[in-house]
mmCIF file of C-alpha atoms in Angstrom:
data_model
loop_
_atom_site.group_PDB
_atom_site.id
_atom_site.type_symbol
_atom_site.label_atom_id
_atom_site.label_comp_id
_atom_site.label_asym_id
_atom_site.label_seq_id
_atom_site.Cartn_x
_atom_site.Cartn_y
_atom_site.Cartn_z
ATOM 1 C CA MET A 1100 183.488 58.044 89.249
ATOM 2 C CA TRP A 1101 185.397 54.755 89.444
ATOM 3 C CA SER A 1102 184.966 54.162 85.710
ATOM 4 C CA ALA A 1103 186.252 57.632 84.793
ATOM 5 C CA ASP A 1104 189.209 57.190 87.137
ATOM 6 C CA MET A 1105 190.057 53.816 85.597
ATOM 7 C CA HIS A 1106 189.751 55.262 82.097
ATOM 8 C CA ALA A 1107 192.212 58.054 82.976
ATOM 9 C CA LYS A 1108 194.692 55.588 84.510
ATOM 10 C CA ARG A 1109 194.599 53.385 81.407
ATOM 11 C CA ALA A 1110 195.002 56.411 79.139
ATOM 12 C CA ILE A 1111 198.141 57.495 81.014
ATOM 13 C CA THR A 1112 199.790 54.128 80.351
ATOM 14 C CA ARG A 1113 199.265 54.593 76.594
ATOM 15 C CA VAL A 1114 201.043 57.937 76.197
ATOM 16 C CA CYS A 1115 204.650 56.711 76.001
ATOM 17 C CA LYS A 1116 207.026 54.218 77.641
ATOM 18 C CA THR A 1117 207.959 56.595 80.446
ATOM 19 C CA TRP A 1118 204.337 57.338 81.273
ATOM 20 C CA TYR A 1119 203.536 53.623 81.036
ATOM 21 C CA ARG A 1120 206.036 52.797 83.778
ATOM 22 C CA ILE A 1121 204.577 55.479 86.021
ATOM 23 C CA GLY A 1122 200.931 54.878 85.131
ATOM 24 C CA VAL A 1123 200.930 51.102 85.502
ATOM 25 C CA GLU A 1124 201.751 51.425 89.191
ATOM 26 C CA PHE A 1125 198.674 53.616 89.707
ATOM 27 C CA LEU A 1126 196.570 51.296 87.558
ATOM 28 C CA TYR A 1127 197.303 48.282 89.765
ATOM 29 C CA GLU A 1128 197.515 49.861 93.224
ATOM 30 C CA ASN A 1129 193.756 49.733 93.899
ATOM 31 C CA VAL A 1130 192.044 46.721 92.288
ATOM 32 C CA ILE A 1131 188.290 46.152 92.313
ATOM 33 C CA LEU A 1132 186.951 42.821 91.079
ATOM 34 C CA ARG A 1133 183.225 42.948 90.297
ATOM 35 C CA SER A 1134 182.601 39.420 88.980
ATOM 36 C CA ILE A 1135 183.806 35.928 89.889
ATOM 37 C CA GLY A 1136 185.376 35.539 86.437
ATOM 38 C CA GLN A 1137 187.667 38.505 87.003
ATOM 39 C CA LEU A 1138 189.423 36.768 89.904
ATOM 40 C CA PRO A 1139 191.099 33.901 87.981
ATOM 41 C CA ALA A 1140 191.738 36.252 85.046
ATOM 42 C CA PHE A 1141 193.542 38.723 87.321
ATOM 43 C CA VAL A 1142 195.547 35.910 88.940
ATOM 44 C CA ARG A 1143 196.662 34.729 85.461
ATOM 45 C CA ILE A 1144 197.839 38.251 84.589
ATOM 46 C CA LEU A 1145 199.889 38.469 87.783
ATOM 47 C CA GLU A 1146 201.331 34.975 87.295
ATOM 48 C CA THR A 1147 202.414 35.966 83.790
ATOM 49 C CA ARG A 1148 203.689 39.436 84.710
ATOM 50 C CA ARG A 1149 204.892 39.080 88.294
ATOM 51 C CA GLU A 1150 206.332 42.590 88.396
ATOM 52 C CA LEU A 1151 202.754 43.942 88.390
ATOM 53 C CA ALA A 1152 201.851 42.057 91.583
ATOM 54 C CA SER A 1153 204.083 44.259 93.725
ATOM 55 C CA PHE A 1154 201.971 47.307 92.790
ATOM 56 C CA VAL A 1155 198.742 45.864 94.266
ATOM 57 C CA ARG A 1156 198.112 47.565 97.608
ATOM 58 C CA ARG A 1157 194.325 47.422 97.959
ATOM 59 C CA LEU A 1158 191.942 44.717 96.783
ATOM 60 C CA GLU A 1159 188.163 44.891 96.826
ATOM 61 C CA VAL A 1160 186.146 41.852 95.775
ATOM 62 C CA SER A 1161 182.597 43.014 95.176
ATOM 63 C CA CYS A 1162 180.753 40.099 93.626
ATOM 64 C CA VAL A 1163 178.394 37.273 94.435
ATOM 65 C CA ILE A 1164 180.004 33.843 94.631
ATOM 66 C CA PRO A 1165 177.561 31.493 92.895
ATOM 67 C CA ARG A 1166 176.858 28.073 94.335
ATOM 68 C CA GLY A 1167 179.548 25.671 93.175
ATOM 69 C CA TYR A 1168 182.217 28.370 92.821
ATOM 70 C CA GLY A 1169 183.375 28.446 96.447
ATOM 71 C CA LEU A 1170 186.439 26.263 95.861
ATOM 72 C CA LEU A 1171 187.475 28.278 92.800
ATOM 73 C CA PHE A 1172 187.038 31.501 94.771
ATOM 74 C CA SER A 1173 189.081 30.380 97.779
ATOM 75 C CA THR A 1174 191.833 28.794 95.658
ATOM 76 C CA GLU A 1175 192.246 31.823 93.401
ATOM 77 C CA LEU A 1176 192.050 34.266 96.306
ATOM 78 C CA GLU A 1177 194.819 32.369 98.112
ATOM 79 C CA LYS A 1178 196.971 32.528 94.963
ATOM 80 C CA LEU A 1179 196.309 36.251 94.723
ATOM 81 C CA PHE A 1180 197.302 36.854 98.348
ATOM 82 C CA ASN A 1181 200.534 34.904 97.794
ATOM 83 C CA LEU A 1182 201.348 36.845 94.618
ATOM 84 C CA CYS A 1183 200.872 40.337 96.103
ATOM 85 C CA PRO A 1184 203.539 41.132 98.720
ATOM 86 C CA SER A 1185 202.446 44.781 99.060
ATOM 87 C CA LEU A 1186 198.750 44.043 99.644
ATOM 88 C CA SER A 1187 197.735 45.852 102.828
ATOM 89 C CA HIS A 1188 193.943 46.294 102.510
ATOM 90 C CA PHE A 1189 191.357 43.690 101.528
ATOM 91 C CA THR A 1190 187.601 44.193 101.357
ATOM 92 C CA TYR A 1191 184.950 41.620 100.527
#
């Protein structure tokens, strides 16, 4: 279900510029990160395109943090929290 939903949200952003502006908000409002590598990648996107960070309302981190990655995880998560002023729900 999640995959089909994500596919539909991405498709909406590709229709035209008007739909992109509307669709991108829905694309970023509920973010699920399923691997440790997605966290720094997502932070880089939001650092590059700060306007996207305001759309993030819910964040779910659903991954195992391998031994030796704890510092990376906490550092990147702190950056993400600081970037997303509209974040109201966090699940780990």
